[in-house]
Tab-separated table of C-alpha atoms in Angstrom:
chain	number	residue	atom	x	y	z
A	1	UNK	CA	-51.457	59.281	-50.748
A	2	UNK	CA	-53.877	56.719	-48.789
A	3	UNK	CA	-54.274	55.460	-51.999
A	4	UNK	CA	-51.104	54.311	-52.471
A	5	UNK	CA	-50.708	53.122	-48.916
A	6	UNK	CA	-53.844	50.980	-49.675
A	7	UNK	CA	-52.133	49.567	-52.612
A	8	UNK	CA	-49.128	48.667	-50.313
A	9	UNK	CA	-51.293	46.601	-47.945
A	10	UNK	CA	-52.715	44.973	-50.483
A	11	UNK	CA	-49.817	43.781	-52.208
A	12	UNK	CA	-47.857	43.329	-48.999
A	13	UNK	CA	-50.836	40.599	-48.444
A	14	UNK	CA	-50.986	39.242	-51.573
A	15	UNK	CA	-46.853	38.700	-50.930
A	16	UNK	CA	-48.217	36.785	-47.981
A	17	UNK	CA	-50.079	34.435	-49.042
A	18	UNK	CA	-47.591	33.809	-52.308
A	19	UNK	CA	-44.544	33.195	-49.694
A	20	UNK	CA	-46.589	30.957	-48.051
A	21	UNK	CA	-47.499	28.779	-50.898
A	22	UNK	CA	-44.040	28.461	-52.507
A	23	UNK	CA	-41.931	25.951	-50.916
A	24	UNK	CA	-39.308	25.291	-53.243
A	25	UNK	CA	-36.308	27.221	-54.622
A	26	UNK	CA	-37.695	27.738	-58.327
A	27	UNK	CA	-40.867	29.193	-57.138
A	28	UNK	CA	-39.596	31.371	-54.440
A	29	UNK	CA	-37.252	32.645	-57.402
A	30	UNK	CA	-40.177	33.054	-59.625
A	31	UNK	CA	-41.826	34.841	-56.249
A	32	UNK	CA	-38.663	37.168	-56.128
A	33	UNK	CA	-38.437	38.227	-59.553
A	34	UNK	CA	-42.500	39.428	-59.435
A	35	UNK	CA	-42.099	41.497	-56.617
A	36	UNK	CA	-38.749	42.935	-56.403
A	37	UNK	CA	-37.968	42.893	-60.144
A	38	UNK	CA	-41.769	43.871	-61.592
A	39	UNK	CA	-44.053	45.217	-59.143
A	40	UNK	CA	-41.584	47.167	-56.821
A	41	UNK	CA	-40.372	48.651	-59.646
A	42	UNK	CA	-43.954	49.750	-61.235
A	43	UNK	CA	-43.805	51.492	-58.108
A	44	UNK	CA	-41.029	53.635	-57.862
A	45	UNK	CA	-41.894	54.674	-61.669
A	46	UNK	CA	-45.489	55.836	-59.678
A	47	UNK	CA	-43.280	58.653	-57.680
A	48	UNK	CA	-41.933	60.344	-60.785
A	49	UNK	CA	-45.887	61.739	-61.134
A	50	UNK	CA	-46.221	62.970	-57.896
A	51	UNK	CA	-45.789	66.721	-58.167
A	52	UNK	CA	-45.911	68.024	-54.331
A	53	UNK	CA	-42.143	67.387	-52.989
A	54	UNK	CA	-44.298	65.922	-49.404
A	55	UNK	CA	-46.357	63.913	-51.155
A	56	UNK	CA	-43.371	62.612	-53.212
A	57	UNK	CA	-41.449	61.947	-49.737
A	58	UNK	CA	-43.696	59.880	-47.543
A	59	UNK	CA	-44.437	57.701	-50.903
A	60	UNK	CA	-40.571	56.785	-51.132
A	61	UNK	CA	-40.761	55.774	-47.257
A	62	UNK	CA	-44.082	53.734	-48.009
A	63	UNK	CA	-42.422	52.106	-50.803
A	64	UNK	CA	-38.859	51.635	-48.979
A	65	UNK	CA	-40.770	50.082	-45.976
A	66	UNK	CA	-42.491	47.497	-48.580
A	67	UNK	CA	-39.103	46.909	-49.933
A	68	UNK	CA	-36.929	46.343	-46.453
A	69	UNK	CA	-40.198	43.922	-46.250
A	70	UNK	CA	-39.544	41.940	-49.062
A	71	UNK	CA	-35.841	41.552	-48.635
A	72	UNK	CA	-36.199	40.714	-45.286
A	73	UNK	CA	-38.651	37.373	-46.187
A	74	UNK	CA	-36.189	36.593	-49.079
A	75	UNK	CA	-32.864	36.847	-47.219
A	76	UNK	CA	-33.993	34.306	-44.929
A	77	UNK	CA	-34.486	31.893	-48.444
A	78	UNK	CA	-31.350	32.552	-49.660
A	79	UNK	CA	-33.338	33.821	-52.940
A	80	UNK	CA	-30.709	36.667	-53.355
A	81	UNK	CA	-27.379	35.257	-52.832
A	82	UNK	CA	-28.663	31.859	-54.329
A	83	UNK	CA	-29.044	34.705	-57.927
A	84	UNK	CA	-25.614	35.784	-57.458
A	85	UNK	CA	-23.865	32.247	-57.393
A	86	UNK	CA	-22.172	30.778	-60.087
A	87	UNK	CA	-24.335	27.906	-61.449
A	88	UNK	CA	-23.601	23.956	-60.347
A	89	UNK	CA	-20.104	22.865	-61.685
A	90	UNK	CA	-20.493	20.785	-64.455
A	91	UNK	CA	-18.485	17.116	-64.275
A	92	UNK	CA	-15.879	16.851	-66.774
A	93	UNK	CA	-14.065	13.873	-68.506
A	94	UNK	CA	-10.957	15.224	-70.320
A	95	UNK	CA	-11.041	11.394	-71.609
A	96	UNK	CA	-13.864	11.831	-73.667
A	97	UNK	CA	-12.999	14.439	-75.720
A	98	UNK	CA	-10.013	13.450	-78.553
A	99	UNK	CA	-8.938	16.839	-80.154
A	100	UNK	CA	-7.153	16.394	-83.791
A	101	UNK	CA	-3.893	17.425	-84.288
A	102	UNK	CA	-0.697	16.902	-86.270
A	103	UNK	CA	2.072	15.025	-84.381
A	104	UNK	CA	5.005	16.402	-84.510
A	105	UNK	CA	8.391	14.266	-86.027
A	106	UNK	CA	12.179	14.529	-86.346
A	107	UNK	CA	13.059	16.390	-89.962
A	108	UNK	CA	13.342	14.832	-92.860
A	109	UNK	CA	17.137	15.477	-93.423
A	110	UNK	CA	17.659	14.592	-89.245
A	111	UNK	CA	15.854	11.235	-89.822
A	112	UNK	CA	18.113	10.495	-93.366
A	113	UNK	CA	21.384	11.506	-91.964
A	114	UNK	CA	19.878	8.685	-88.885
A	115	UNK	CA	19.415	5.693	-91.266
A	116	UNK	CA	23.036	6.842	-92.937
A	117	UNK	CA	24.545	6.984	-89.440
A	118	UNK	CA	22.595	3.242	-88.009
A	119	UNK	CA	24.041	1.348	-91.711
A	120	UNK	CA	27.661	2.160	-90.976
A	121	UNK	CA	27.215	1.778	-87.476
A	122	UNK	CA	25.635	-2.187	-88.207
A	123	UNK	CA	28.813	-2.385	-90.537
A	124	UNK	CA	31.465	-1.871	-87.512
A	125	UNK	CA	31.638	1.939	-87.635
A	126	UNK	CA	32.265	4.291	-84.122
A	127	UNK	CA	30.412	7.687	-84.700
A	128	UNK	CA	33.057	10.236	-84.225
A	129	UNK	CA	32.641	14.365	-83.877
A	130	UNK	CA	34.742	17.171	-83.734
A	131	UNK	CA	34.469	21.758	-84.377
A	132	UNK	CA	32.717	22.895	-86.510
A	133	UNK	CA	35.362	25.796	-86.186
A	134	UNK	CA	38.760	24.193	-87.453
A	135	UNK	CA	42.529	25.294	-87.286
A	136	UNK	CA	43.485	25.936	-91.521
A	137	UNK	CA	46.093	23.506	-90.602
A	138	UNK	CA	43.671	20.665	-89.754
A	139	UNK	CA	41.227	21.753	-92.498
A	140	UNK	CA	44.286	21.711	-95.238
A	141	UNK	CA	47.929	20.684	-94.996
A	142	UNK	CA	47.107	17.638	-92.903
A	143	UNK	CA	44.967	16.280	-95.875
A	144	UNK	CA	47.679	17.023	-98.248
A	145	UNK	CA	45.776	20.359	-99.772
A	146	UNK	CA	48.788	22.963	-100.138
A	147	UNK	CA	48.716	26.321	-100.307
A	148	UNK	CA	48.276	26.695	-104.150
A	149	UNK	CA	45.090	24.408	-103.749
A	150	UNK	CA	42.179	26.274	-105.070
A	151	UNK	CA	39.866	25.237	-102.359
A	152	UNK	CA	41.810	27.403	-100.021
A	153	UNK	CA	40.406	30.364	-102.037
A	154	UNK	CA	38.537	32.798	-100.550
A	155	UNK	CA	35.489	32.296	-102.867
A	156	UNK	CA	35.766	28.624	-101.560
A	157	UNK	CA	35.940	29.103	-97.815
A	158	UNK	CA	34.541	31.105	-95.230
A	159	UNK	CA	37.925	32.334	-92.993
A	160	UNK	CA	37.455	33.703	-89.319
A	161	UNK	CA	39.391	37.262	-89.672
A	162	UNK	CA	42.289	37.648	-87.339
A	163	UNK	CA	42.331	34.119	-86.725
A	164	UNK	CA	44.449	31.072	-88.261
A	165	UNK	CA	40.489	29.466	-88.447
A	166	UNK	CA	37.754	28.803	-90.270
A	167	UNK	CA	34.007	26.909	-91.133
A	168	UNK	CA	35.671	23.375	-91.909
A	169	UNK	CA	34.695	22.947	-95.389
A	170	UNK	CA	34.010	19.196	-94.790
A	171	UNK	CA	34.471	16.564	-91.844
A	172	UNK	CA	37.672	15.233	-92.725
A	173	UNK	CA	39.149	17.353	-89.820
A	174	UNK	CA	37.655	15.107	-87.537
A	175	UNK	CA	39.813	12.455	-89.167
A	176	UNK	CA	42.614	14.437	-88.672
A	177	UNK	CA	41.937	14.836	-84.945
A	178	UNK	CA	40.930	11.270	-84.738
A	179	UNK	CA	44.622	9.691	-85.927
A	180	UNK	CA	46.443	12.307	-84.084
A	181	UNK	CA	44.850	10.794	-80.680
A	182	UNK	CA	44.298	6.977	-81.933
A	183	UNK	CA	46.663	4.398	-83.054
A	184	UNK	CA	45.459	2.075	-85.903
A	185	UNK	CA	43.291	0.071	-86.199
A	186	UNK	CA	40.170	2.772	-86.840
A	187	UNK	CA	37.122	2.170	-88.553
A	188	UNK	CA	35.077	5.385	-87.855
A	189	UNK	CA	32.509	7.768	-89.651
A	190	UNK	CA	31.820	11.415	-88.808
A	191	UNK	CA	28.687	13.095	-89.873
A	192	UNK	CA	27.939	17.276	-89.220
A	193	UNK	CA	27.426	20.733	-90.849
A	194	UNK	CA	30.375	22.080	-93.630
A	195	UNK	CA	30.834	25.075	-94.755
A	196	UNK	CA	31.577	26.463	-98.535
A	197	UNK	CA	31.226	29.729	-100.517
A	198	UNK	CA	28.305	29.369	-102.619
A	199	UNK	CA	24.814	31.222	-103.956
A	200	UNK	CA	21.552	29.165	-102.767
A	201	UNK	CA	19.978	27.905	-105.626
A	202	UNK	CA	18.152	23.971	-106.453
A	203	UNK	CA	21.694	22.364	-106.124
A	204	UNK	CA	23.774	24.271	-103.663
A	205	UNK	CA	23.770	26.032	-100.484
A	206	UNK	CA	26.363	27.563	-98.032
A	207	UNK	CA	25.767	24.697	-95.306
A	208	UNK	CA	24.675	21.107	-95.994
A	209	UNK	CA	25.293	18.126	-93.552
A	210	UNK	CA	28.370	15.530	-94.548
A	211	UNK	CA	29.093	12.014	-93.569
A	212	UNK	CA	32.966	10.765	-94.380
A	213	UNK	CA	34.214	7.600	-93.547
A	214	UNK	CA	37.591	6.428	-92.515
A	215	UNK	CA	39.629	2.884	-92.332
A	216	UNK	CA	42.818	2.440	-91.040
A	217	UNK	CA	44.715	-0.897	-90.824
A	218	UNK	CA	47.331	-3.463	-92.174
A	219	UNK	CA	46.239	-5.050	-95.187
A	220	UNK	CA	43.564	-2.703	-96.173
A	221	UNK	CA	42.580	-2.416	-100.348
A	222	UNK	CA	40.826	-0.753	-102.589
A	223	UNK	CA	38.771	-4.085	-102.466
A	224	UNK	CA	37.403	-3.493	-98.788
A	225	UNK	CA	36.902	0.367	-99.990
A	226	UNK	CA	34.247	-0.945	-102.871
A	227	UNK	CA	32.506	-3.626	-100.343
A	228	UNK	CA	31.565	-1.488	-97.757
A	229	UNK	CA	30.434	1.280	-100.268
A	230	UNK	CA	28.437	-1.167	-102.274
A	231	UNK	CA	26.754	-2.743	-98.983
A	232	UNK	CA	25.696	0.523	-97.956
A	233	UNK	CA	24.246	1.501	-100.992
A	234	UNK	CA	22.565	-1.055	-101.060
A	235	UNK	CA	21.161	-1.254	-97.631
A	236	UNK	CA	19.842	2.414	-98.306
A	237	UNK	CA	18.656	2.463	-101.744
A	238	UNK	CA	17.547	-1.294	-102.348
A	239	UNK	CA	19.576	-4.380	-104.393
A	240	UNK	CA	18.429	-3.504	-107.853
A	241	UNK	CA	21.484	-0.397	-107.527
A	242	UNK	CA	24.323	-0.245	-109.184
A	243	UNK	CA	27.469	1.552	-108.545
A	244	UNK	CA	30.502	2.551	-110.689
A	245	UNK	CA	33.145	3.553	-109.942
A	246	UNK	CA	35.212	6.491	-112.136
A	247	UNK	CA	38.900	7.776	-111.249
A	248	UNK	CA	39.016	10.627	-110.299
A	249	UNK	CA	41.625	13.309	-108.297
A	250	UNK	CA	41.413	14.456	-104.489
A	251	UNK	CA	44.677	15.389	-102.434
A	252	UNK	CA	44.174	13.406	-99.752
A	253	UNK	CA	43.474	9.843	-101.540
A	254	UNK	CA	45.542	8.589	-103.900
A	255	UNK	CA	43.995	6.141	-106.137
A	256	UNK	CA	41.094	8.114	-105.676
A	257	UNK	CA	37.481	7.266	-107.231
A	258	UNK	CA	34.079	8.957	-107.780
A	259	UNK	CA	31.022	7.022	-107.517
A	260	UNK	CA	27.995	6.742	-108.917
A	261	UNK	CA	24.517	5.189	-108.476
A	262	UNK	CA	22.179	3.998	-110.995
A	263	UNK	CA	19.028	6.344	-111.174
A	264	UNK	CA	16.662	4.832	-109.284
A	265	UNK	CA	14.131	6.532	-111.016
A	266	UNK	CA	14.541	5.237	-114.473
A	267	UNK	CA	17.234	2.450	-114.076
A	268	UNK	CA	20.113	4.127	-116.126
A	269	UNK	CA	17.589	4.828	-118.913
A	270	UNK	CA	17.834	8.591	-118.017
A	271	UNK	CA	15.508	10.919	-116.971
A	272	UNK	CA	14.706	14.634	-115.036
A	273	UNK	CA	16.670	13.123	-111.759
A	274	UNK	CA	19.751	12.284	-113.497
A	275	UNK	CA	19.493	14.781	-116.193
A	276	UNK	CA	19.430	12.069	-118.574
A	277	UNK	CA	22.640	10.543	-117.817
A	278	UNK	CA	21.185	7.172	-115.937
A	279	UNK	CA	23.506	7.757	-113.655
A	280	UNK	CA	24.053	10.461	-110.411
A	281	UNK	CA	27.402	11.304	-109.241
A	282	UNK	CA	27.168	10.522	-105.265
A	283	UNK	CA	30.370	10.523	-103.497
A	284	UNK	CA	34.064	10.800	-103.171
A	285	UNK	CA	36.592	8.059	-102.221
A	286	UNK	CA	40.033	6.269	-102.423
A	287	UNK	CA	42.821	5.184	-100.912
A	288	UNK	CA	44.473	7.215	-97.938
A	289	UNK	CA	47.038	9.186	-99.504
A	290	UNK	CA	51.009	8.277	-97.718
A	291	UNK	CA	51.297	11.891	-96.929
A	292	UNK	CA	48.246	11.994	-94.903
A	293	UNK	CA	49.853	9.079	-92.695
A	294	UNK	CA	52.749	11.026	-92.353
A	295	UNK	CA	51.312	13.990	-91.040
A	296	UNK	CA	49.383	12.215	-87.914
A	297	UNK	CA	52.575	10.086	-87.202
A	298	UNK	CA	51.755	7.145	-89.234
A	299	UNK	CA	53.546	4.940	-91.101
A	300	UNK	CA	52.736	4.726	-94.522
A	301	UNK	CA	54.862	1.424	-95.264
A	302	UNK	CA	52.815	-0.418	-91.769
A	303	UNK	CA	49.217	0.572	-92.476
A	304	UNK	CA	47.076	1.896	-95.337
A	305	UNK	CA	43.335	2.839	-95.321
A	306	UNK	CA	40.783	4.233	-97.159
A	307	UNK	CA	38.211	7.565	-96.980
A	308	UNK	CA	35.147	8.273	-98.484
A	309	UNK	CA	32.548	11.487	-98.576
A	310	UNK	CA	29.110	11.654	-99.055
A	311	UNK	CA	27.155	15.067	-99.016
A	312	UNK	CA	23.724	14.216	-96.873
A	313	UNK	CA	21.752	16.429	-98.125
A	314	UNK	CA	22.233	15.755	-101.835
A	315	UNK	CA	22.073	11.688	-101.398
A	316	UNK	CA	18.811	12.623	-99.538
A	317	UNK	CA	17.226	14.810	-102.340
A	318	UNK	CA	17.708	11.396	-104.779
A	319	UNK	CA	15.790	9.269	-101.647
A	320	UNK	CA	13.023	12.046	-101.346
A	321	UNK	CA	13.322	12.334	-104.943
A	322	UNK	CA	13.570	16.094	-104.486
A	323	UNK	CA	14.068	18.504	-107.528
A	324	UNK	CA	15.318	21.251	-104.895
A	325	UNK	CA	17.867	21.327	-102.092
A	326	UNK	CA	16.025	24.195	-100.285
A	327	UNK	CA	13.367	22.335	-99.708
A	328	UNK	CA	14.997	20.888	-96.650
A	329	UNK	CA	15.437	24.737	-95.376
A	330	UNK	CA	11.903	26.437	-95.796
A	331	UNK	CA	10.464	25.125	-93.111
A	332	UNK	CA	7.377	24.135	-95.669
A	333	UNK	CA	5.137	21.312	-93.706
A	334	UNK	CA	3.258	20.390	-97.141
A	335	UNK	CA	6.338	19.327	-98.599
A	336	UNK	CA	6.543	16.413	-96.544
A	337	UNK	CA	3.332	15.789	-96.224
A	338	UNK	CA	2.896	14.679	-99.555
């Protein structure tokens, strides 16, 4: 037992002198971690050979006593607390560092229907909207499509049950509502979702975006309809187009026309794009038919007008030169980043 006390003083002043010495915080850390961390320990491990339970006891006081000793001298330098603090906070410039990533941008089909929307609008054209949800009557008899009309099938049309309504199967309804609340003159466009009963495949789906376009004055002819068609084709597609245009039948025009656009991929010499006809069907128009006028309260013999129709998505599929209408729908990222 004296032995070990002996050891005790000794090493208590060897501590001494070693506190003495160190005047910094590095070596009164280094100081710390001999003692309490290495030798204090070798000590305690010294107890678990002492056999006689007495023996064993006064040897934990000794060694206790030369630990309250060493705490005490490195309390007072902070050593312990200084070991438990977090280290110095680090400046940092957010500014410095430039992290890569893809910026996101309007669709595709959004930014189209946009450049559509801003031509017309440059050309005199209001923007007008209306439901999406339509009264059959605006949807139909006010655009001279009877009853017997096959697009009022119910492979053709989605119906609302219970309710005289339906998913407008084009934009011409806001037309409709436009001319019941506006006296002539109107030069307006109207661009949104339609709906039509049809399998998804590369050509069709059950919900594509429309734009129609509608002019209503005195003096208006089928000349005015094929300038305004031909400047916006045009504007969109470049100078080198060419349009055509073929008679054709819709119940709310009356001459009507369909028209179409040269390829722009191969020029009219035909090709994948225009399944090697030169030429791509692109839109509906033609004269405002007298019954129409009649049916908003206006008089057929004072004003005419014309209407035309453009599906978005498909005009935007010949811009993209797209082989699939899906595409717009898949929410693929590659597809555009091509």
């Amino acid at each position: 037992m004296s032995s070990l006390a002996q050891k005790i003083q000794q090493l208590q002043a060897a501590f001494e002198s070693d506190f003495k010495s160190s005047f910094d915080f590095s070596s009164r850390q280094a100081l710390h971690k001999k003692y309490v961390k290495g030798i204090l320990k070798e000590l305690y491990a010294e107890i678990k050979i002492i056999k006689d339970p007495e023996e064993k006891r006064q040897a934990g006081l000794l060694i206790n006593q030369f630990k309250n000793y060493l705490e005490t001298h490195f309390s007072s330098s902070n050593i312990e607390s200084a070991e438990q603090s977090p280290p110095p906070a680090v400046f940092f410039d957010p500014s410095v560092y430039k992290t890569q990533f893809t910026r996101g941008r309007s669709h595709p089909l959004v930014q189209f229907a946009l450049s559509v929307e801003e031509i017309f609008i440059n050309m005199g054209f209001s923007l007008v909207e209306g439901p999406e949800i339509e009264h059959e009557e605006n949807n139909f008899e006010k655009l001279n499509i009877p009853l017997h009309h096959p697009a009022r099938d119910m492979q053709d049309t989605f119906y609302i049950h219970g309710e005289n309504k339906l998913l407008r199967s084009h934009t011409s309804n806001v037309q409709i509502r436009t001319m019941q609340k506006q006296n002539p003159p109107l030069k307006i466009i109207s661009l949104g979702n339609v709906y039509r009963v049809d399998d998804i495949d590369a050509q069709h789906t059950p919900m594509f975006y429309q734009c129609e376009g509608l002019v209503v004055d005195k003096g208006i002819t089928f000349s005015d309809l094929k300038g305004v068609l031909i400047e916006f084709i045009t504007l969109l597609f470049g100078k080198e187009t060419q349009l055509r245009f073929r008679p054709s039948y819709y119940p709310y025009t009356e001459p009507s026309a369909a028209v179409d656009m040269s390829c722009p991929v191969c020029k009219t010499q035909g090709c994948r794009t225009c399944k090697n006809a030169g030429w791509i069907t692109i839109l509906g128009s033609g004269m405002v038919h007298p019954n129409v006028f009649s049916g908003v309260g206006y008089n057929p013999k004072n004003y005419t007008g014309f209407a035309f129709g453009l599906g978005i998505n498909r005009l935007a599929m010949i811009y993209y030169d797209m082989t699939e209408i899906r595409g717009f729908y898949e929410n693929d990222v590659s597809l555009w980043t091509k």
